[in-house]
């Protein structure tokens, strides 16, 4: 990974008392390469490498600390900071009131499965899953099964307007005293005006407390544009990175954090409903660096 | 000439930015730029427009080398196996290919070998209804290889021309699931030695460099005969596929450009290479 690469790049730093413009030049090239190979957005990489360069130049090298180690830890720290910091407050939902979560994202990103994972995670709130994907074949049936597996209530109204489904789902949740309503929506391209407008209307009717964008961990350079569009249109409140159980480096995490400034709340780490873990900036930063 | 040196690097960097943002990846981009650097340095290419055209032509030429005919006229019937990681569009692509082949007069059949995911069998079943294509299903959680086996038997009986086998999404890092895929293939082969005649890896065009790992692992397990790129109606360029094709020599059979069963096109190196720079 990067730490080994840096060993070679900065071996000429040994014997020096501080990191300098000159002695970190090669190393920064390796950092840039590592970030690009990890799918971090190209323009963001430029920015991040520059931030690291500014932080690194002039840093004294303490006795016993290898220059490569020092630079690597600076890079790691910078990524952790960009990802929202080392100790983000874990996502919690108080039991004293009703919560509404709207799931959004591109086709196939993992919204329906993640909706089930959240329902299982917040089981104590007696969650209701509401099926507002009226397009995808068997989407309603998929969510119905997921709800059963999660031990959650389920509401569907066939192919009605998603705005109607949202309202009816809320009414059902109210009468069954469910304190968490999770609305699953159809996948859509961020450039699809009609479908993005549908989501804006659904948001207005549903009035969610949380709008969670689900994004595939292996998303490439386009992650930044996708996240920006969903955020601009909907003002998302958080992100869930799905399929983080693969071997994707996950640079999309950095792009999404930087462009939306919204927290990454969870990582999807499997197909089963227990495959959800709280986001850790440390772990994701390490993985991006490879 | 004064300032000429700076101009060369700037032109190359401008194009490097375009290619990396199209998901070609750093190494693939470097290789391409190395091919054209001499032309820039000797001023045979003087501006970014000319460089873009040169690269576009290079990419198109290279991708046109990996075109080969599909094996869809085999007797008694052709078998197409559809594989890929979760959510890329395998089931929808299976429906689209079925529609395409049916329109050319081929009698098609679907095998619903995703016996794991919620709603998977029903999803393919709906596509089958819409297209009037029979769907072979098993029981929930049934070994997908045995469903494939049953489908082979049924296809033989029903005088089918092409059997399309949809499989469950799986990560290339899930050893047991990759072996399950290998088993599906072996069971098909046992029944018909030349089958599956076509083995497609479906890739989501928005995927970054991880697509290279996906392709390598699926190719290692199955010996793929082609790639399908989906969701090219989005803003992603699918640049990662260029490097995959360079490395594995696999043809790109189709591209998915939407969610309807008609949203499938043959791969066109010209429009692909052009779109990379748009
Ligand atoms: N390995 C793994 N697979 C996942 C994860 N999350 C979802 N999946 C799988 O990804 C595929 C797509 O998940 P869905 O929940 O159907 O995705 P979606 O966003 O609802 O899809 P659309 O409704 O079509 O937009 C399914 O095969 C899921 O089982 C995850 O964290 N890890
Ligand atoms: N915009 C667009 N969406 C697509 C395309 N192909 C598939 N989709 C959508 O992507 C989502 C996932 O498609 P599926 O066919 O269920 O994907 P899959 O690979 O079978 O998923 P799993 O079986 O869960 O692994 C659905 O919402 C499809 O409508 C495409 O070319 N363009
Ligand atoms: Mg869904
Ligand atoms: Mg499928």
Coordinates of C-alpha atoms and ligand atoms in Angstrom, one line a residue:
Chain A
X1 CA 0.0 0.0 0.0
X2 CA 0.9 3.6 0.3
X3 CA 3.0 3.3 3.4
X4 CA 5.3 0.9 1.7
X5 CA 5.6 3.1 -1.4
X6 CA 6.4 6.1 0.8
X7 CA 9.2 4.1 2.4
X8 CA 11.0 4.0 -0.9
X9 CA 10.0 7.6 -1.9
X10 CA 11.2 9.2 1.2
X11 CA 14.3 7.0 1.9
X12 CA 16.3 9.9 0.7
X13 CA 14.8 11.9 3.5
X14 CA 16.7 9.9 6.1
X15 CA 19.2 12.0 8.0
X16 CA 17.2 15.2 7.4
X17 CA 15.8 17.1 10.4
X18 CA 12.5 18.1 8.8
X19 CA 10.2 17.5 5.8
X20 CA 11.0 19.9 3.0
X21 CA 9.5 20.9 -0.3
X22 CA 12.3 19.0 -2.0
X23 CA 12.4 15.9 0.0
X24 CA 8.7 15.2 -0.1
X25 CA 8.2 15.9 -3.8
X26 CA 8.4 12.2 -4.9
X27 CA 6.4 11.1 -1.9
X28 CA 3.5 13.5 -2.8
X29 CA 3.5 12.1 -6.3
X30 CA 2.9 8.6 -4.7
X31 CA 0.1 10.1 -2.5
X32 CA -1.6 11.5 -5.6
X33 CA -1.3 8.2 -7.4
X34 CA -2.7 6.3 -4.4
X35 CA -5.7 8.6 -4.1
X36 CA -6.5 8.5 -7.8
X37 CA -6.2 4.7 -7.9
X38 CA -8.7 4.7 -4.9
X39 CA -11.2 6.6 -7.1
X40 CA -10.9 9.9 -5.2
X41 CA -12.1 12.7 -7.5
X42 CA -9.4 14.1 -9.7
X43 CA -9.8 17.7 -8.7
X44 CA -10.2 16.9 -5.1
X45 CA -6.9 14.9 -5.2
X46 CA -5.2 18.1 -6.4
X47 CA -6.7 20.0 -3.5
X48 CA -5.9 17.3 -0.9
X49 CA -2.3 16.8 -2.0
X50 CA -1.8 20.6 -1.8
X51 CA -3.3 20.7 1.7
X52 CA -0.9 17.9 2.7
X53 CA 2.1 19.6 1.1
X54 CA 1.3 22.8 3.1
X55 CA 1.0 20.9 6.3
X56 CA 4.1 18.8 5.7
X57 CA 6.6 21.4 4.7
X58 CA 8.7 22.4 7.7
X59 CA 7.5 19.6 10.0
X60 CA 10.3 18.6 12.2
X61 CA 11.2 14.9 12.3
X62 CA 11.3 13.7 15.9
X63 CA 14.0 11.3 16.8
X64 CA 13.1 7.7 16.0
X65 CA 10.2 8.7 13.7
X66 CA 10.9 7.7 10.1
X67 CA 10.1 10.5 7.6
X68 CA 7.9 8.1 5.6
X69 CA 5.9 7.3 8.8
X70 CA 5.6 11.0 9.5
X71 CA 4.3 11.9 6.1
X72 CA 1.9 8.9 6.0
X73 CA 0.4 9.9 9.3
X74 CA -0.1 13.5 8.1
X75 CA -1.8 12.1 5.0
X76 CA -4.0 9.8 7.1
X77 CA -4.9 12.6 9.5
X78 CA -5.9 14.8 6.6
X79 CA -8.2 12.2 5.2
X80 CA -9.8 11.5 8.5
X81 CA -10.5 15.2 8.9
X82 CA -12.0 15.4 5.4
X83 CA -14.2 12.4 6.2
X84 CA -15.7 14.2 9.1
X85 CA -13.2 13.5 11.9
X86 CA -12.2 10.8 14.1
X87 CA -15.1 10.7 16.5
X88 CA -18.2 11.5 14.7
X89 CA -21.2 11.2 16.9
X90 CA -22.8 7.8 16.0
X91 CA -26.2 8.2 14.3
X92 CA -28.9 7.8 16.9
X93 CA -32.7 8.1 17.0
X94 CA -34.3 9.0 20.3
X95 CA -37.2 6.8 21.3
X96 CA -39.4 9.7 22.4
X97 CA -40.8 10.8 19.0
X98 CA -41.5 9.7 15.5
X99 CA -38.7 9.7 12.9
X100 CA -39.0 9.7 9.2
X101 CA -36.2 8.6 6.9
X102 CA -36.3 9.1 3.1
X103 CA -34.0 6.7 1.1
X104 CA -32.6 8.1 -2.1
X105 CA -29.9 7.3 -4.7
X106 CA -29.0 5.9 -8.1
X107 CA -30.3 2.7 -9.5
X108 CA -29.0 -0.5 -7.8
X109 CA -27.1 1.4 -5.1
X110 CA -28.7 -0.7 -2.3
X111 CA -31.6 1.5 -1.1
X112 CA -34.1 -1.2 -0.6
X113 CA -31.7 -3.5 1.2
X114 CA -30.4 -0.7 3.3
X115 CA -33.9 0.4 4.3
X116 CA -34.3 -3.1 5.7
X117 CA -31.0 -2.9 7.5
X118 CA -32.0 0.4 9.1
X119 CA -35.4 -1.1 10.1
X120 CA -33.5 -4.0 11.8
X121 CA -31.0 -1.7 13.4
X122 CA -33.7 0.5 14.9
X123 CA -36.0 -2.4 15.7
X124 CA -37.0 -0.8 19.1
X125 CA -38.7 2.0 17.3
X126 CA -41.3 -0.4 15.7
X127 CA -40.3 0.7 12.2
X128 CA -42.6 0.8 9.2
X129 CA -41.1 0.3 5.7
X130 CA -43.1 2.1 3.0
X131 CA -42.8 1.0 -0.7
X132 CA -42.7 4.1 -2.9
X133 CA -40.8 2.5 -5.8
X134 CA -43.6 2.1 -8.3
X135 CA -41.5 1.4 -11.3
X136 CA -39.1 -1.5 -10.8
X137 CA -40.6 -4.9 -11.4
X138 CA -41.2 -6.7 -8.1
X139 CA -39.8 -3.8 -6.0
X140 CA -42.8 -3.8 -3.7
X141 CA -42.5 -7.5 -3.2
X142 CA -38.8 -7.2 -2.6
X143 CA -39.5 -4.6 0.2
X144 CA -42.3 -6.7 1.6
X145 CA -39.9 -9.6 2.0
X146 CA -37.2 -7.4 3.5
X147 CA -39.7 -6.0 6.0
X148 CA -40.6 -9.5 7.1
X149 CA -37.0 -10.4 7.5
X150 CA -36.4 -7.2 9.5
X151 CA -39.4 -7.7 11.7
X152 CA -40.8 -4.4 10.5
X153 CA -44.3 -3.3 9.5
X154 CA -44.9 -2.8 5.8
X155 CA -47.1 -0.4 3.8
X156 CA -47.7 -0.4 0.1
X157 CA -50.4 1.0 -2.2
X158 CA -49.4 -0.5 -5.5
X159 CA -48.6 1.9 -8.3
X160 CA -50.1 5.0 -6.7
X161 CA -48.3 8.3 -6.9
X162 CA -45.3 8.1 -4.5
X163 CA -46.6 11.3 -2.8
X164 CA -49.9 9.5 -2.0
X165 CA -48.0 6.5 -0.8
X166 CA -45.9 8.6 1.5
X167 CA -49.0 10.2 3.1
X168 CA -50.8 6.9 3.4
X169 CA -47.7 5.3 4.9
X170 CA -47.4 8.0 7.5
X171 CA -51.1 7.5 8.4
X172 CA -50.6 3.8 8.8
X173 CA -47.5 4.3 10.9
X174 CA -49.4 6.7 13.1
X175 CA -52.2 4.3 13.9
X176 CA -49.8 1.5 14.6
X177 CA -47.7 3.6 16.9
X178 CA -44.6 3.0 14.7
X179 CA -41.9 5.6 15.7
X180 CA -39.8 5.2 12.6
X181 CA -41.1 5.4 9.0
X182 CA -38.6 4.5 6.3
X183 CA -39.6 5.4 2.8
X184 CA -37.9 3.5 0.0
X185 CA -37.9 5.2 -3.4
X186 CA -37.0 4.1 -6.9
X187 CA -33.4 4.5 -8.1
X188 CA -32.9 7.4 -10.4
X189 CA -30.2 9.3 -12.3
X190 CA -29.3 12.6 -10.8
X191 CA -29.8 14.1 -14.3
X192 CA -33.4 12.8 -14.7
X193 CA -35.4 16.0 -14.1
X194 CA -38.8 14.4 -13.9
X195 CA -37.7 11.8 -11.3
X196 CA -35.7 14.3 -9.3
X197 CA -38.8 16.5 -9.2
X198 CA -40.8 13.6 -8.1
X199 CA -38.4 13.2 -5.2
X200 CA -38.8 16.9 -4.3
X201 CA -42.5 16.4 -4.2
X202 CA -42.2 13.3 -2.1
X203 CA -40.0 15.2 0.3
X204 CA -42.5 18.0 0.6
X205 CA -45.3 15.5 1.4
X206 CA -43.3 13.2 3.7
X207 CA -41.3 15.9 5.5
X208 CA -38.5 13.5 6.5
X209 CA -36.2 14.2 9.4
X210 CA -33.5 12.3 7.6
X211 CA -32.7 12.1 3.9
X212 CA -30.1 9.4 3.3
X213 CA -28.4 9.0 0.0
X214 CA -27.1 5.4 -0.6
X215 CA -24.1 5.3 -2.8
X216 CA -22.1 2.3 -4.0
X217 CA -18.6 2.2 -2.4
X218 CA -17.1 1.4 -5.7
X219 CA -18.4 4.5 -7.5
X220 CA -15.7 6.2 -9.6
X221 CA -15.0 9.8 -10.5
X222 CA -18.7 10.5 -11.0
X223 CA -19.4 10.2 -7.3
X224 CA -18.8 13.9 -6.7
X225 CA -21.3 15.0 -9.4
X226 CA -24.0 12.5 -8.2
X227 CA -23.7 13.5 -4.5
X228 CA -23.7 17.2 -5.4
X229 CA -26.9 16.9 -7.5
X230 CA -28.8 14.9 -4.9
X231 CA -27.6 17.3 -2.2
X232 CA -28.5 20.4 -4.1
X233 CA -32.0 19.2 -5.0
X234 CA -32.9 17.6 -1.7
X235 CA -30.5 18.8 1.0
X236 CA -29.6 15.3 2.1
X237 CA -28.8 14.8 5.8
X238 CA -26.5 11.9 5.5
X239 CA -24.9 9.2 3.3
X240 CA -24.6 5.5 3.5
X241 CA -21.9 3.8 1.5
X242 CA -23.1 0.3 0.4
X243 CA -21.1 -2.8 -0.7
X244 CA -18.2 -1.8 1.5
X245 CA -17.6 -5.5 2.1
X246 CA -15.9 -5.7 -1.3
X247 CA -12.3 -4.6 -2.0
X248 CA -13.1 -1.2 -3.5
X249 CA -10.7 1.4 -2.0
X250 CA -13.8 3.6 -1.5
X251 CA -12.4 7.0 -2.6
X252 CA -16.0 8.0 -3.3
X253 CA -16.3 8.5 0.4
X254 CA -13.9 11.4 0.3
X255 CA -15.6 13.0 -2.7
X256 CA -19.0 12.8 -1.1
X257 CA -17.8 14.2 2.2
X258 CA -16.0 17.0 0.6
X259 CA -18.8 18.1 -1.8
X260 CA -21.8 17.7 0.5
X261 CA -20.3 18.3 4.0
X262 CA -22.9 15.8 5.2
X263 CA -21.9 12.9 7.4
X264 CA -21.4 9.4 6.2
X265 CA -23.5 7.5 8.8
X266 CA -23.1 3.9 8.0
X267 CA -21.3 1.4 5.8
X268 CA -23.2 -1.4 4.1
X269 CA -21.1 -4.5 4.6
X270 CA -23.2 -7.4 3.3
X271 CA -26.4 -8.5 1.6
X272 CA -28.0 -9.7 4.8
X273 CA -29.9 -7.3 7.0
X274 CA -27.2 -7.4 9.7
X275 CA -24.7 -6.1 7.3
X276 CA -24.6 -2.5 8.6
X277 CA -21.9 -0.9 10.6
X278 CA -21.3 2.6 11.9
X279 CA -19.0 4.7 9.8
X280 CA -15.4 5.0 11.0
X281 CA -13.3 7.8 9.4
X282 CA -10.2 6.0 10.6
X283 CA -11.0 2.8 8.9
X284 CA -12.2 4.3 5.7
X285 CA -9.1 6.6 5.5
X286 CA -6.8 3.6 5.9
X287 CA -8.6 1.7 3.2
X288 CA -8.5 4.6 0.7
X289 CA -4.7 4.8 1.2
X290 CA -4.5 1.1 0.5
Chain B
X1 CA 10.7 28.7 -29.6
X2 CA 9.9 30.7 -26.5
X3 CA 7.2 29.2 -24.2
X4 CA 6.7 26.1 -26.4
X5 CA 7.9 23.6 -23.7
X6 CA 5.3 24.8 -21.2
X7 CA 2.6 24.5 -23.9
X8 CA 3.3 20.8 -24.4
X9 CA 2.9 19.8 -20.8
X10 CA -0.2 21.9 -20.4
X11 CA -1.9 20.3 -23.4
X12 CA -1.1 16.8 -22.0
X13 CA -2.2 17.7 -18.5
X14 CA -5.5 19.0 -19.8
X15 CA -6.2 15.7 -21.6
X16 CA -4.9 13.7 -18.6
X17 CA -7.6 15.4 -16.4
X18 CA -10.3 14.5 -19.0
X19 CA -9.3 10.9 -19.2
X20 CA -8.8 10.3 -15.4
X21 CA -12.2 11.9 -14.7
X22 CA -13.7 9.6 -17.3
X23 CA -12.5 6.7 -15.1
X24 CA -9.7 5.5 -17.4
X25 CA -7.4 5.2 -14.4
X26 CA -4.0 6.6 -14.0
X27 CA -1.9 3.9 -15.5
X28 CA -4.1 3.5 -18.6
X29 CA -4.1 7.2 -19.0
X30 CA -0.3 7.4 -18.7
X31 CA 0.0 4.7 -21.4
X32 CA -2.2 6.5 -23.8
X33 CA -0.4 9.8 -23.2
X34 CA 3.0 8.2 -23.7
X35 CA 1.8 7.1 -27.1
X36 CA 1.0 10.6 -28.2
X37 CA 3.6 12.5 -26.3
X38 CA 6.2 12.3 -29.2
X39 CA 3.6 13.9 -31.5
X40 CA 3.0 16.8 -29.1
X41 CA 6.7 17.3 -28.4
X42 CA 7.6 17.5 -32.1
X43 CA 4.7 19.9 -32.7
X44 CA 2.8 17.5 -35.0
X45 CA -0.1 18.0 -32.6
X46 CA -0.3 21.7 -31.5
X47 CA -3.5 22.0 -29.5
X48 CA -5.8 20.1 -27.2
X49 CA -8.5 19.8 -29.9
X50 CA -6.1 18.0 -32.2
X51 CA -4.8 15.9 -29.3
X52 CA -8.3 14.9 -28.4
X53 CA -9.1 13.8 -32.0
X54 CA -5.9 11.8 -32.1
X55 CA -6.6 10.0 -28.8
X56 CA -10.2 9.4 -29.8
X57 CA -9.1 7.8 -33.0
X58 CA -6.5 5.7 -31.1
X59 CA -9.0 4.5 -28.6
X60 CA -11.6 3.7 -31.2
X61 CA -9.1 1.8 -33.3
X62 CA -7.9 -0.2 -30.4
X63 CA -11.4 -1.1 -29.2
X64 CA -12.4 -2.1 -32.8
X65 CA -9.8 -4.9 -32.6
X66 CA -11.8 -6.7 -30.0
X67 CA -15.0 -7.3 -32.0
X68 CA -16.0 -10.9 -32.6
X69 CA -19.3 -12.5 -33.6
X70 CA -21.7 -13.8 -30.9
X71 CA -22.3 -17.5 -30.6
X72 CA -26.1 -17.3 -30.7
X73 CA -26.9 -19.8 -33.4
X74 CA -25.7 -23.0 -31.8
X75 CA -27.6 -26.2 -32.0
X76 CA -29.7 -27.5 -30.2
X77 CA -29.6 -24.1 -28.5
X78 CA -27.2 -21.4 -27.3
X79 CA -26.7 -20.8 -23.6
X80 CA -25.9 -17.3 -22.3
X81 CA -24.7 -16.9 -18.7
X82 CA -25.1 -13.5 -17.1
X83 CA -22.9 -12.6 -14.1
X84 CA -21.7 -9.7 -12.1
X85 CA -21.6 -7.9 -8.8
X86 CA -24.7 -6.8 -7.0
X87 CA -27.0 -4.2 -8.5
X88 CA -25.2 -3.7 -11.8
X89 CA -28.2 -4.5 -14.0
X90 CA -27.9 -8.3 -14.7
X91 CA -31.6 -9.1 -14.5
X92 CA -32.7 -6.1 -16.5
X93 CA -29.9 -6.8 -19.1
X94 CA -31.1 -10.5 -19.3
X95 CA -34.6 -9.1 -20.2
X96 CA -33.1 -6.7 -22.8
X97 CA -31.1 -9.3 -24.5
X98 CA -34.0 -11.7 -24.6
X99 CA -36.1 -9.0 -26.2
X100 CA -33.4 -8.3 -28.8
X101 CA -33.0 -11.9 -29.8
X102 CA -36.7 -12.5 -29.8
X103 CA -37.1 -9.7 -32.3
X104 CA -34.7 -11.5 -34.6
X105 CA -36.9 -14.6 -34.5
X106 CA -35.2 -16.6 -31.8
X107 CA -37.2 -18.5 -29.3
X108 CA -35.9 -17.5 -25.9
X109 CA -36.1 -18.9 -22.4
X110 CA -35.0 -17.4 -19.1
X111 CA -33.6 -19.3 -16.1
X112 CA -34.0 -17.5 -12.8
X113 CA -30.9 -18.7 -11.0
X114 CA -30.9 -16.0 -8.4
X115 CA -32.6 -18.1 -5.7
X116 CA -31.3 -16.0 -2.9
X117 CA -32.3 -12.3 -3.1
X118 CA -35.8 -11.0 -2.1
X119 CA -38.0 -10.5 -5.1
X120 CA -35.4 -11.7 -7.6
X121 CA -37.3 -14.6 -9.1
X122 CA -40.5 -12.5 -9.3
X123 CA -38.5 -9.6 -10.9
X124 CA -37.3 -11.8 -13.8
X125 CA -40.8 -13.4 -13.9
X126 CA -42.4 -10.1 -14.7
X127 CA -39.9 -9.4 -17.5
X128 CA -40.7 -12.8 -18.9
X129 CA -44.4 -12.0 -18.8
X130 CA -43.9 -8.7 -20.5
X131 CA -41.8 -10.3 -23.2
X132 CA -43.8 -13.5 -23.5
X133 CA -40.6 -15.4 -22.7
X134 CA -40.9 -18.5 -20.5
X135 CA -39.0 -18.4 -17.2
X136 CA -37.7 -21.4 -15.4
X137 CA -37.7 -21.0 -11.6
X138 CA -36.8 -23.2 -8.8
X139 CA -37.8 -23.2 -5.1
X140 CA -36.6 -20.5 -2.7
X141 CA -33.0 -21.1 -1.7
X142 CA -32.6 -24.0 -4.2
X143 CA -29.1 -24.6 -5.5
X144 CA -28.8 -22.3 -8.5
X145 CA -26.8 -24.9 -10.4
X146 CA -29.7 -27.3 -10.1
X147 CA -32.1 -24.6 -11.4
X148 CA -29.7 -24.1 -14.3
X149 CA -29.7 -27.9 -14.9
X150 CA -33.5 -28.0 -14.9
X151 CA -33.6 -25.1 -17.4
X152 CA -31.2 -26.9 -19.7
X153 CA -33.5 -29.9 -19.8
X154 CA -36.6 -27.7 -20.3
X155 CA -34.9 -25.7 -23.1
X156 CA -34.2 -28.9 -24.9
X157 CA -37.8 -30.1 -24.5
X158 CA -39.4 -26.8 -25.6
X159 CA -37.2 -26.4 -28.7
X160 CA -35.7 -23.2 -27.5
X161 CA -33.0 -21.3 -29.5
X162 CA -31.4 -19.3 -26.7
X163 CA -31.4 -20.0 -23.0
X164 CA -30.4 -16.9 -20.9
X165 CA -29.3 -17.6 -17.4
X166 CA -29.6 -14.8 -14.8
X167 CA -27.6 -15.3 -11.7
X168 CA -27.5 -13.6 -8.2
X169 CA -25.3 -10.6 -7.7
X170 CA -22.1 -11.4 -5.8
X171 CA -18.9 -9.7 -4.9
X172 CA -15.8 -11.0 -6.7
X173 CA -14.2 -11.2 -3.2
X174 CA -16.8 -13.7 -1.9
X175 CA -14.9 -17.0 -2.5
X176 CA -17.8 -19.3 -1.9
X177 CA -20.2 -17.3 -4.1
X178 CA -17.6 -17.2 -6.9
X179 CA -17.2 -21.0 -6.6
X180 CA -21.0 -21.3 -6.8
X181 CA -20.8 -19.5 -10.1
X182 CA -18.1 -22.0 -11.2
X183 CA -20.4 -24.8 -10.2
X184 CA -23.3 -23.4 -12.3
X185 CA -21.0 -23.2 -15.3
X186 CA -19.7 -26.8 -14.8
X187 CA -23.3 -28.2 -14.4
X188 CA -24.2 -26.5 -17.7
X189 CA -21.0 -27.8 -19.4
X190 CA -21.8 -31.4 -18.2
X191 CA -25.1 -31.2 -19.8
X192 CA -23.8 -29.6 -23.0
X193 CA -19.9 -29.5 -23.4
X194 CA -19.8 -26.4 -25.6
X195 CA -22.1 -24.4 -23.2
X196 CA -22.3 -21.8 -21.9
X197 CA -21.5 -20.3 -25.3
X198 CA -21.6 -16.8 -24.1
X199 CA -20.6 -15.7 -20.6
X200 CA -21.1 -12.0 -19.9
X201 CA -19.8 -9.9 -17.1
X202 CA -22.2 -7.0 -16.5
X203 CA -20.5 -3.8 -15.3
X204 CA -22.1 -0.6 -14.0
X205 CA -20.6 2.2 -16.1
X206 CA -20.2 4.4 -12.9
X207 CA -17.8 1.9 -11.3
X208 CA -14.3 3.1 -10.7
X209 CA -11.1 1.2 -10.7
X210 CA -12.6 -1.7 -8.8
X211 CA -14.2 -2.8 -12.1
X212 CA -10.7 -4.1 -13.1
X213 CA -10.6 -6.4 -10.1
X214 CA -14.2 -7.5 -10.8
X215 CA -13.3 -8.4 -14.4
X216 CA -10.1 -10.2 -13.4
X217 CA -11.8 -12.4 -10.8
X218 CA -14.9 -13.2 -12.9
X219 CA -12.7 -13.9 -15.9
X220 CA -10.5 -16.2 -13.8
X221 CA -13.5 -18.2 -12.6
X222 CA -15.6 -18.3 -15.7
X223 CA -13.5 -17.5 -18.8
X224 CA -15.8 -14.7 -19.9
X225 CA -16.7 -14.2 -23.6
X226 CA -17.9 -10.6 -23.2
X227 CA -18.7 -7.5 -21.2
X228 CA -21.9 -5.5 -20.9
X229 CA -21.8 -1.9 -19.7
X230 CA -25.0 -0.7 -18.1
X231 CA -26.3 2.7 -17.1
X232 CA -24.5 4.6 -19.9
X233 CA -27.6 6.9 -20.0
X234 CA -26.1 8.4 -16.8
X235 CA -23.3 10.9 -16.7
X236 CA -20.5 8.3 -16.2
X237 CA -18.3 7.5 -19.2
X238 CA -17.4 3.9 -18.3
X239 CA -13.7 4.7 -19.0
X240 CA -12.5 1.8 -16.9
X241 CA -13.7 -0.6 -19.5
X242 CA -11.0 0.5 -21.9
X243 CA -8.2 -0.7 -19.6
X244 CA -10.1 -3.9 -18.9
X245 CA -10.4 -4.6 -22.6
X246 CA -6.7 -3.9 -23.1
X247 CA -5.8 -6.4 -20.3
X248 CA -8.2 -9.2 -20.9
X249 CA -9.0 -8.8 -24.6
X250 CA -12.7 -9.1 -24.0
X251 CA -15.3 -7.7 -26.5
X252 CA -17.9 -5.4 -25.2
X253 CA -21.1 -6.9 -26.4
X254 CA -23.8 -4.4 -25.4
X255 CA -24.4 -1.2 -23.6
X256 CA -27.5 -0.5 -21.4
X257 CA -28.9 2.9 -21.8
X258 CA -32.0 2.9 -19.6
X259 CA -34.5 0.8 -17.7
X260 CA -36.9 -0.3 -20.5
X261 CA -36.4 -3.6 -22.2
X262 CA -35.6 -1.7 -25.4
X263 CA -32.8 0.2 -23.8
X264 CA -30.0 -1.9 -25.1
X265 CA -27.5 -1.1 -27.9
X266 CA -24.6 -2.9 -29.5
X267 CA -21.3 -1.5 -28.4
X268 CA -20.0 1.2 -30.8
X269 CA -16.3 2.1 -30.3
X270 CA -16.8 5.4 -32.2
X271 CA -19.5 6.8 -29.9
X272 CA -17.8 5.4 -26.8
X273 CA -14.5 7.1 -27.6
X274 CA -16.3 10.3 -28.6
X275 CA -18.3 10.4 -25.3
X276 CA -15.1 10.0 -23.3
X277 CA -14.1 13.5 -24.3
X278 CA -17.6 15.2 -24.0
Ligands
LIG1 N1 -22.4 -7.3 -0.8 C1 -23.3 -6.3 -0.6 N2 -24.4 -6.3 -1.3 C2 -25.3 -5.3 -1.1 C3 -25.2 -4.4 -0.1 N3 -26.3 -3.5 -0.1 C4 -27.1 -4.0 -1.1 N4 -26.5 -5.1 -1.7 C5 -27.0 -5.8 -2.8 O1 -27.0 -4.9 -3.9 C6 -28.1 -5.3 -4.8 C7 -28.9 -4.0 -5.0 O2 -29.6 -3.7 -3.8 P1 -31.0 -3.1 -3.8 O3 -31.4 -2.9 -2.4 O4 -32.0 -3.8 -4.6 O5 -30.7 -1.7 -4.5 P2 -31.7 -0.5 -4.8 O6 -30.9 0.8 -4.6 O7 -32.9 -0.6 -4.0 O8 -32.0 -0.7 -6.3 P3 -33.1 0.1 -7.2 O9 -34.3 0.1 -6.4 O10 -33.2 -0.7 -8.5 O11 -32.5 1.4 -7.5 C8 -28.8 -6.4 -4.2 O12 -28.2 -7.6 -4.7 C9 -28.4 -6.3 -2.7 O13 -28.5 -7.6 -2.1 C10 -24.0 -4.4 0.7 O14 -23.7 -3.6 1.6 N5 -23.1 -5.4 0.4
LIG2 N1 -30.6 4.0 -15.9 C1 -30.4 2.7 -16.0 N2 -30.7 1.9 -15.1 C2 -30.5 0.6 -15.3 C3 -29.9 0.1 -16.4 N3 -29.8 -1.3 -16.3 C4 -30.4 -1.6 -15.1 N4 -30.8 -0.5 -14.5 C5 -31.5 -0.4 -13.2 O1 -30.6 -0.8 -12.2 C6 -31.3 -1.4 -11.1 C7 -30.7 -2.7 -10.8 O2 -31.0 -3.6 -11.9 P1 -31.1 -5.1 -11.8 O3 -31.3 -5.7 -13.1 O4 -32.0 -5.5 -10.7 O5 -29.6 -5.5 -11.3 P2 -29.0 -6.8 -10.9 O6 -27.6 -6.9 -11.3 O7 -29.8 -8.0 -11.4 O8 -29.1 -6.8 -9.3 P3 -28.9 -8.0 -8.3 O9 -29.5 -9.2 -8.9 O10 -29.5 -7.5 -7.1 O11 -27.4 -8.1 -8.2 C8 -32.7 -1.4 -11.5 O12 -33.4 -0.3 -10.9 C9 -32.7 -1.3 -13.0 O13 -33.9 -0.7 -13.6 C10 -29.4 1.0 -17.4 O14 -28.8 0.7 -18.5 N5 -29.7 2.3 -17.2
LIG3 MG1 -34.8 -0.7 -4.6
LIG4 MG1 -30.7 -9.5 -10.5

